[in-house]
Amino acid sequence: MYRYDAYDQKLVDERVAQFRDQMRRHLAGELSDDEFRPVRLQNGLYIQRHAPMFRVSIPYGHLASRQLRKLAELARTYDKGYVHFTTRQNVQFNWSPLEVIPEMCAELAKVEMHSIQTSGNCIRNFTSDPFAGVAGDELIDPRPWAEILRQWATFHPEFAYLPRKFKIAVNGAKEDRAVIQVHDIGLDLKKNDAGEIGFRILVGGGLGRTPIIGREIESFIPWQHIITYCEAILRVYNRYGRRDNSFKARIKILVSALGIDEFRWQVREEWAHVKDGPNTLTVEEVHRVADFFEDPAYEALPADDVGYHHHIAEDLAFASWVKRNVRAHKKPGYASVVLSLKKPGVPPGDITSEQLELVADWADRFSFGEARVTHEQNLVFADVKKSELHTLWQLARKAGLATPNIGLLTDIICCPGGDFCSLANAKSIPIAAAIQERFDDLDYLHDVGDIEINISGCMNACGHHHVGHIGILGVDKNGEEWYQVTIGGSQGNNAAIGKVIGPSFARAEMPDVISELIETYIQERHEDELFIDTVRRIGLDPFKTRVYADRQPHRKVANV
C-alpha cells in the first residue's frame, strides 16, 4: 500500500499543528462557533446530536495493521471504545470531546492517517473496489490511479471551496464494486482496441435529495490525461455550479440543467486549455505510484487445499461461512475473506477497539498486514491462504466477526441516523436491529438469497437507500419518525434508483413491511431468481398490494 514520503508527512504534520492552534483559540473564546465552523469542517469534525463526530479518511479503503491498532487505541483512549465504518470507506468516532481532537490528529499522523477533506465543499475521499489487486475479473488495478488522483486533489487550492462536496470513485474490474454510477465523477478503467489504458468517464451521478445515475461524458480518455480532464470537469462545475441553494449545488444538478451534450462541450472547451499541460501524467510518475501496489510475496500453492475441503465437508458452520464470506482470488491457493460487521444486535459498521486489535493481529498473521473497508461497511482480508481459512474462521467466530451473512438480508447498510446525526429525520439503527431480529433464521436467510437492504435517516442518503434492493428512508412528519420504502434499486453494472412503493410507515411496522415484501418475492419468484430480478420482472404492484392490503385503513400519511 502507499506510504507517505517526506512531503506527505510534512503536509499532515503542519496541518495538525495548525488545527491544534485553531482549536486552542476556539476553546479560549478567540474564535467564535461561526468562525471555527469552516476550520473544523476542513478537518473532518462535525457537531452532532450528542457529541462531536470526527471522521478519518481511509483512501480507497486500505488499512495497515499499525493503522488498525491506532484506531483501536484512539477509540479506547478518547472515545467510547468503538468506531463506525461508513459507506464512503471512512471511519468515524462519535463521542470524542472537542479538546482531544488535535491530539487524535497527531496520533493519526504517526501512522500516516488524517481527517483532511473528509467534510466540507471539497474533493472527498477517493473510493474504489475493496478487492482491487486480487479479483479475478479485474482488468486494471485501480489503486495506483486512485492514489495519483488523491495526491492531485489533496489541498488543491482551486477546488477547496466548490459549490458542494465532490466525490470520485474508481473501478478497474468487469463488475463495478465501487458504485461509480452514483458519484460526481465515476472512473472506469478500460483498454481500447489498441490495448492502451484509459478511462470511461461518468459524470453527474449522486444520491441524496435528487438521486441520479451518472451519464457518460467520455467513452475513453487516455491515462495520460485523466488529471487534466478531471480538472476541466471541476473547473466547469466550479464556475457554473449553483451556490445560492445548497439543495441544487451538486454537479448532478448542473449536468441535468445543461444537458450532457452541452456539459461535455463546456468541459472539452476548458480541457483545451490544460490538456498536455504540466498535469499530464508520465510513465515515470505512474510507475512511481504503482510500485506501492505490487503484489505481496505470494507462495506457490496448489489451487486446492485438501485440509480446507475436509473442513468444509465436516463442519457445516464453516461451510456456511465459506459460502457467504469467502471470495475467489486471482492466485492459486489463496482467497479473500469478508469479516461481517453485521452481527445481529450490533449497529451495522460498528467495531470495538478489542475487535480492531484482533483484526490487526489477524491481518499480520494471515493477510500480509493489511485489511480493507468496503462501502457495505464490512472488512476484508484480501490475501488469505486457503489452508488457513478454518483457523481464521474459528478466531473470527469467537470474536463475533464471522456472521455468515454477506449479501444476505441481515447484511444491512445503515447510516448512524437519528441516534447520532443532527441532520437525520429518524433513527436508522433501531430499524436495522428490528429487521435483523425478525430474520434471525440463517436457513431462511440463505433460502431468500442475495438481497440488499439500505437504510438512511434522512435525504442525504448516507445509507445509500436509493440503490438498495429495498431502501428505507427516515422522514419526519409533524415531529414523528416515519419510514419511506423503495424497491428495485441496485448498485453494480446495472445501477438503478429504487421506486417508492407508497405512503410511509411507522417504526413498529417496518419488520412486518419487510416480511411482506420478502413473502411476496418468495411467492412470485422463479427458480433461482434473485429478489431484484423478480422486482424487475413483475414490477412494484404485487409488492404494494401485499404490503398495504391490511394496513391502509389504519395508515397515517407521512411525506412521501
XYZ file of C-alpha atoms in Angstrom, residues 15-536:
522
model
C -1.988 20.652 9.366
C -2.019 19.023 12.812
C -0.078 21.950 14.308
C -2.338 24.458 12.564
C -5.529 22.771 13.776
C -4.168 22.393 17.304
C -3.722 26.162 17.459
C -7.131 26.806 15.904
C -8.766 24.532 18.475
C -6.893 26.284 21.306
C -8.120 29.650 20.106
C -11.692 28.382 19.807
C -11.698 26.884 23.292
C -10.217 30.147 24.617
C -13.044 32.118 23.045
C -10.853 33.753 20.412
C -12.701 32.013 17.557
C -16.500 32.023 17.647
C -18.560 28.986 16.677
C -19.194 30.561 13.265
C -15.506 31.333 12.753
C -14.478 27.885 13.907
C -17.036 26.028 11.758
C -15.174 26.108 8.399
C -11.942 25.278 10.192
C -13.309 22.207 11.928
C -15.036 21.017 8.751
C -11.716 21.168 6.925
C -10.551 18.631 9.484
C -13.493 16.249 9.433
C -15.071 17.489 12.644
C -18.855 17.810 12.916
C -21.022 18.847 15.846
C -23.688 16.171 16.103
C -26.773 15.494 18.180
C -24.986 14.437 21.352
C -21.278 14.988 20.793
C -18.706 15.863 18.110
C -18.253 13.393 15.273
C -14.708 13.022 13.966
C -14.320 11.461 10.508
C -10.998 9.993 9.381
C -10.055 9.293 5.777
C -9.184 5.798 4.564
C -8.099 6.251 0.938
C -9.802 3.605 -1.230
C -10.438 1.647 1.968
C -6.910 0.363 2.627
C -5.697 -0.053 6.214
C -2.395 -1.358 7.513
C -2.306 -3.300 10.760
C -0.498 -0.439 12.514
C -3.337 1.863 11.471
C -5.966 -0.564 12.777
C -4.156 -0.642 16.117
C -4.020 3.158 16.195
C -7.777 3.377 15.563
C -8.309 0.903 18.411
C -6.057 2.932 20.704
C -7.865 6.182 19.896
C -11.296 4.582 20.372
C -10.216 3.214 23.734
C -8.453 6.378 24.913
C -10.574 9.218 23.532
C -13.956 7.732 22.626
C -16.338 5.046 23.915
C -14.320 2.059 22.762
C -15.658 1.598 19.258
C -15.599 3.155 15.781
C -18.026 3.229 12.871
C -17.036 2.396 9.292
C -19.004 4.355 6.703
C -20.307 3.866 3.181
C -17.505 6.160 1.969
C -14.849 3.730 3.249
C -14.082 6.231 6.034
C -14.134 5.695 9.787
C -15.914 7.836 12.373
C -15.571 8.465 16.105
C -18.900 9.564 17.559
C -18.127 10.597 21.134
C -14.697 12.240 21.251
C -14.634 15.608 23.103
C -13.580 18.649 21.107
C -10.450 19.300 23.106
C -8.910 15.886 22.333
C -9.352 16.031 18.551
C -5.975 17.732 17.855
C -4.225 15.044 19.869
C -6.103 12.378 17.895
C -4.947 14.092 14.674
C -1.364 13.979 15.932
C -1.620 10.287 16.789
C -3.150 9.521 13.388
C -0.314 11.370 11.643
C 2.153 8.968 13.271
C 0.612 6.131 11.231
C 0.084 8.139 8.025
C -3.598 8.898 8.517
C -5.546 12.149 8.626
C -9.010 13.670 8.526
C -8.297 16.271 5.839
C -11.072 16.719 3.235
C -13.458 14.311 4.911
C -16.023 17.100 5.096
C -16.656 20.492 3.538
C -17.213 21.511 -0.075
C -14.077 19.945 -1.479
C -12.967 16.727 -3.175
C -13.622 13.979 -0.620
C -12.050 10.586 -0.013
C -11.479 8.514 -3.157
C -13.289 5.198 -3.057
C -12.615 2.024 -5.008
C -13.042 -1.725 -5.227
C -12.216 -3.440 -1.899
C -10.990 -6.440 -3.888
C -8.644 -4.397 -6.072
C -5.486 -6.242 -6.995
C -6.871 -9.692 -6.170
C -10.204 -10.002 -8.002
C -10.342 -12.473 -10.839
C -12.390 -10.135 -13.035
C -10.023 -7.198 -12.636
C -8.867 -5.598 -15.866
C -6.587 -2.933 -14.413
C -5.666 -2.316 -10.774
C -7.476 0.921 -9.830
C -5.402 1.693 -6.705
C -2.436 3.486 -8.338
C -4.839 5.698 -10.254
C -6.921 6.428 -7.163
C -3.722 7.332 -5.304
C -2.468 9.574 -8.124
C -5.787 11.409 -8.160
C -5.837 11.582 -4.346
C -2.466 13.305 -4.355
C -3.630 15.723 -7.045
C -6.821 16.572 -5.138
C -5.288 16.940 -1.674
C -5.014 20.601 -0.700
C -5.780 21.611 -4.299
C -6.284 25.369 -3.822
C -8.587 25.806 -6.807
C -11.033 23.188 -5.546
C -11.051 23.901 -1.814
C -14.345 25.849 -1.945
C -16.523 24.111 -4.508
C -20.290 24.752 -4.653
C -20.766 21.474 -2.722
C -18.882 18.345 -1.726
C -17.428 16.287 -4.565
C -16.987 12.514 -4.667
C -14.935 10.423 -7.093
C -14.842 6.626 -7.361
C -12.510 4.436 -9.433
C -13.246 0.929 -10.712
C -10.954 -1.388 -12.642
C -12.928 -4.627 -12.850
C -15.635 -6.011 -15.097
C -18.071 -5.738 -12.191
C -18.434 -2.283 -10.679
C -17.836 -2.746 -6.952
C -17.223 0.961 -6.308
C -20.724 2.180 -7.291
C -19.172 4.612 -9.743
C -22.528 5.428 -11.342
C -23.708 7.370 -8.305
C -20.626 9.536 -7.871
C -19.965 13.074 -9.064
C -17.255 11.562 -11.251
C -17.128 7.829 -11.880
C -13.937 6.487 -13.452
C -13.990 3.115 -15.159
C -10.569 1.831 -16.207
C -10.507 0.045 -19.543
C -8.361 -0.718 -22.573
C -9.154 0.418 -26.099
C -8.888 -1.745 -29.187
C -5.163 -0.993 -29.365
C -4.670 -2.273 -25.810
C -3.985 1.185 -24.407
C -5.150 2.020 -20.897
C -7.648 4.800 -20.354
C -10.849 5.740 -18.597
C -14.524 5.727 -19.423
C -15.759 8.752 -17.513
C -19.188 9.206 -15.970
C -20.318 12.481 -14.503
C -23.266 13.868 -12.580
C -24.264 10.796 -10.595
C -25.314 11.038 -6.983
C -27.860 10.113 -4.350
C -29.252 12.467 -1.718
C -32.326 14.614 -2.321
C -32.150 14.211 -6.121
C -30.836 10.744 -6.966
C -29.397 10.485 -10.473
C -27.412 7.814 -12.290
C -24.247 9.282 -13.791
C -24.023 9.848 -17.521
C -21.140 9.002 -19.805
C -19.237 12.130 -20.771
C -16.333 10.338 -22.471
C -16.050 6.736 -23.603
C -12.242 6.767 -23.467
C -9.719 9.266 -22.177
C -6.086 8.075 -22.322
C -4.483 7.675 -18.892
C -2.006 10.480 -19.517
C -4.864 12.977 -19.472
C -7.012 11.794 -16.580
C -5.921 14.584 -14.227
C -6.353 17.362 -16.770
C -9.742 16.034 -17.851
C -10.976 15.827 -14.246
C -9.570 19.303 -13.757
C -11.657 20.558 -16.682
C -14.822 18.974 -15.246
C -14.219 20.576 -11.870
C -13.471 23.978 -13.402
C -16.778 23.980 -15.300
C -18.585 22.883 -12.139
C -16.762 25.446 -10.007
C -17.696 28.213 -12.439
C -21.337 27.350 -13.128
C -22.470 25.225 -10.173
C -25.126 26.923 -8.053
C -24.028 28.491 -4.785
C -27.361 30.113 -3.962
C -29.143 26.900 -2.992
C -27.283 24.040 -1.312
C -30.005 21.600 -2.372
C -29.226 22.350 -6.022
C -25.475 22.834 -5.777
C -24.199 19.355 -6.657
C -22.750 18.785 -10.115
C -25.612 16.422 -10.980
C -27.967 19.417 -10.968
C -25.686 21.390 -13.288
C -25.312 18.451 -15.685
C -29.072 17.956 -15.728
C -29.699 21.653 -16.292
C -27.222 21.983 -19.157
C -27.758 18.536 -20.613
C -24.887 16.084 -21.009
C -24.037 17.258 -24.541
C -23.702 20.907 -23.552
C -21.819 19.983 -20.372
C -19.439 17.820 -22.435
C -18.850 20.716 -24.834
C -18.088 23.054 -21.925
C -15.643 20.557 -20.445
C -13.861 19.984 -23.746
C -13.540 23.725 -24.249
C -11.968 24.010 -20.813
C -9.843 20.933 -21.334
C -8.266 22.512 -24.409
C -6.556 24.983 -22.057
C -4.971 22.352 -19.792
C -4.552 19.285 -21.971
C -0.878 18.356 -22.417
C -0.028 20.851 -19.659
C 2.072 20.235 -16.525
C -0.519 17.855 -15.037
C -0.196 15.416 -17.927
C 0.872 12.119 -16.392
C 4.152 10.483 -17.321
C 5.148 6.827 -17.348
C 7.672 7.559 -14.599
C 5.080 9.074 -12.276
C 2.617 6.238 -12.808
C 5.339 3.667 -12.140
C 6.440 5.556 -9.024
C 2.980 5.226 -7.517
C 2.190 1.786 -8.941
C 5.284 0.356 -7.227
C 3.472 0.769 -3.891
C 0.801 -1.669 -5.062
C 2.957 -4.546 -6.225
C 1.679 -7.991 -5.281
C 2.797 -9.252 -1.871
C 5.117 -12.243 -1.640
C 2.625 -14.936 -2.553
C 3.703 -18.533 -2.126
C 3.389 -21.024 -4.947
C 0.438 -23.053 -3.719
C -1.794 -25.708 -5.251
C -5.185 -24.401 -6.322
C -6.963 -26.790 -3.946
C -6.097 -27.472 -0.332
C -7.096 -30.889 0.976
C -7.489 -29.723 4.570
C -9.688 -26.799 3.512
C -12.075 -29.080 1.663
C -12.069 -31.526 4.563
C -13.194 -28.770 6.944
C -15.951 -27.726 4.536
C -17.206 -31.290 4.358
C -17.040 -31.893 8.106
C -18.135 -28.540 9.540
C -21.445 -27.109 8.320
C -20.951 -23.798 10.136
C -17.582 -23.304 8.446
C -19.076 -24.308 5.094
C -21.830 -21.727 5.546
C -19.252 -19.027 6.290
C -17.162 -20.020 3.266
C -20.244 -19.833 1.059
C -21.086 -16.269 2.069
C -17.863 -14.669 3.340
C -15.062 -16.128 1.203
C -14.334 -14.966 -2.347
C -12.184 -16.325 -5.132
C -8.649 -14.963 -5.545
C -6.530 -14.496 -8.634
C -3.706 -16.570 -7.120
C -3.999 -20.359 -6.720
C -4.283 -21.425 -3.095
C -5.454 -18.012 -1.845
C -8.856 -16.500 -1.080
C -10.295 -13.191 0.096
C -12.324 -13.047 3.303
C -15.064 -10.648 4.349
C -15.387 -10.084 8.090
C -19.009 -9.254 8.790
C -19.667 -6.147 10.890
C -23.374 -7.018 10.794
C -23.759 -9.365 13.746
C -27.376 -9.061 14.940
C -27.605 -6.709 17.906
C -24.632 -4.625 16.783
C -25.138 -1.398 14.768
C -24.013 -2.020 11.170
C -20.435 -0.881 10.590
C -19.517 -0.657 14.279
C -16.499 -2.474 15.704
C -14.958 -2.320 19.177
C -11.372 -1.431 19.999
C -10.777 -5.012 21.168
C -12.040 -6.373 17.869
C -9.905 -3.878 15.937
C -6.830 -5.123 17.804
C -7.713 -8.680 16.843
C -8.269 -7.705 13.213
C -4.824 -6.076 13.210
C -3.278 -9.266 14.610
C -5.067 -11.403 12.022
C -4.034 -9.024 9.228
C -0.397 -9.575 10.224
C -0.812 -13.313 10.611
C -2.994 -14.131 7.618
C -3.051 -11.278 5.065
C 0.291 -9.502 4.674
C -0.523 -6.907 7.340
C -3.462 -5.290 5.533
C -7.231 -5.059 5.776
C -9.721 -3.176 3.667
C -13.014 -1.400 4.273
C -15.982 -1.986 1.970
C -18.644 0.574 1.181
C -21.048 -2.062 2.510
C -19.455 -1.423 5.940
C -17.574 -4.692 6.328
C -13.852 -5.506 6.473
C -11.828 -7.568 4.012
C -8.655 -9.619 4.212
C -7.599 -9.678 0.581
C -4.953 -12.425 0.682
C -5.539 -15.448 2.891
C -4.193 -18.936 2.218
C -6.991 -21.445 1.812
C -5.131 -23.699 4.232
C -5.542 -21.045 6.948
C -9.197 -20.185 6.383
C -10.508 -22.585 9.024
C -8.185 -21.198 11.671
C -9.112 -17.632 10.768
C -12.813 -18.514 10.858
C -12.502 -20.008 14.330
C -10.812 -16.864 15.629
C -13.258 -14.524 13.901
C -16.233 -16.543 15.116
C -15.033 -16.335 18.698
C -14.689 -12.548 18.305
C -18.162 -12.080 16.793
C -16.854 -11.213 13.333
C -17.803 -14.325 11.399
C -21.551 -13.962 10.899
C -22.172 -15.817 7.608
C -24.486 -13.193 6.176
C -22.541 -11.305 3.496
C -25.016 -10.333 0.786
C -27.957 -11.657 2.773
C -30.881 -9.740 4.228
C -29.174 -9.018 7.563
C -26.055 -7.576 5.885
C -27.779 -4.207 6.167
C -26.092 -0.971 5.079
C -27.079 1.701 7.551
C -26.082 5.259 8.454
C -25.820 6.300 12.139
C -29.194 8.051 11.761
C -31.027 9.942 14.458
C -29.153 8.265 17.291
C -26.156 10.433 16.405
C -26.607 12.626 13.334
C -28.096 16.097 13.765
C -29.309 16.078 10.152
C -31.317 12.867 10.490
C -35.111 12.892 10.461
C -35.358 9.457 12.011
C -33.326 6.709 13.629
C -31.768 4.082 11.388
C -30.033 1.723 13.794
C -33.215 0.551 15.611
C -34.807 -0.269 12.246
C -31.778 -2.359 11.271
C -31.854 -4.080 14.667
C -35.558 -4.878 14.404
C -35.136 -6.346 10.907
C -32.126 -8.399 11.992
C -34.105 -9.686 14.982
C -37.054 -10.638 12.793
C -34.862 -12.525 10.334
C -32.650 -14.463 12.715
C -33.042 -17.835 10.985
C -29.937 -18.371 8.860
C -31.525 -21.210 6.901
C -34.375 -18.895 5.923
C -31.910 -16.134 5.008
C -29.994 -18.490 2.758
C -33.273 -19.546 1.127
C -34.145 -15.901 0.455
C -30.717 -15.450 -1.096
C -28.918 -12.311 -2.152
C -30.712 -9.124 -1.239
C -29.545 -5.689 -0.193
C -31.308 -3.509 2.363
C -30.057 0.054 2.772
C -31.265 2.465 5.448
C -30.786 6.238 5.596
C -32.018 8.517 8.353
C -32.587 11.450 6.008
C -32.488 12.607 2.394
C -28.703 12.971 2.480
C -28.706 9.212 1.835
C -25.545 8.239 3.719
C -27.021 4.725 3.861
C -27.350 4.710 0.037
C -31.025 3.730 0.334
C -31.746 4.704 -3.280
C -29.607 1.817 -4.594
C -30.770 -0.809 -2.112
C -32.945 -3.618 -3.432
C -35.081 -2.493 -0.521
C -34.389 1.078 0.529
C -35.621 2.623 3.753
C -35.604 6.382 4.275
C -36.387 8.064 7.584
C -38.780 11.008 7.177
C -40.265 13.491 9.600
C -43.980 14.193 9.843
C -45.023 16.681 12.449
C -42.187 15.675 14.735
C -42.792 11.937 14.366
C -40.428 9.441 12.744
C -41.769 7.641 9.671
C -40.136 5.458 7.062
C -40.497 5.564 3.300
C -39.782 2.323 1.424
C -38.384 1.918 -2.087
C -37.716 -1.285 -4.009
C -35.858 -2.036 -7.220
C -32.713 -0.042 -6.559
C -29.368 -1.643 -7.273
C -25.654 -0.977 -7.421
C -23.073 -2.502 -9.735
C -23.114 -2.521 -13.515
C -26.904 -2.264 -13.605
C -27.182 0.517 -11.058
C -30.717 1.809 -10.660
C -32.660 4.108 -8.378
C -35.396 2.387 -6.375
C -39.028 3.454 -6.625
C -41.237 4.452 -3.703
C -43.946 1.872 -3.072
C -46.369 4.231 -1.329
C -47.059 6.159 1.878
C -44.630 5.846 4.755
C -44.774 3.536 7.735
C -44.400 3.843 11.477
C -41.246 2.397 13.002
C -43.101 -0.514 14.620
C -44.479 -1.557 11.233
C -41.124 -1.890 9.481
C -40.293 -5.549 10.326
C -43.757 -6.563 9.074
C -43.312 -4.499 5.915
C -40.023 -6.232 5.153
C -41.599 -9.627 5.889
C -44.409 -8.931 3.453
C -42.009 -7.800 0.736
C -39.970 -10.967 1.206
C -43.044 -13.205 1.265
C -44.270 -11.612 -1.965
C -40.900 -12.305 -3.527
C -40.921 -15.943 -2.397
C -44.436 -16.391 -3.759
C -43.642 -14.794 -7.114
C -40.059 -15.803 -7.810
C -38.939 -18.205 -10.457
C -36.454 -20.886 -9.561
C -33.050 -19.372 -8.686
C -34.371 -15.857 -9.306
C -32.990 -13.131 -7.033
C -35.215 -10.574 -5.287
C -34.077 -7.732 -7.537
C -34.742 -9.766 -10.677
C -38.251 -10.617 -9.502
C -38.940 -6.926 -8.850
C -37.696 -6.053 -12.339
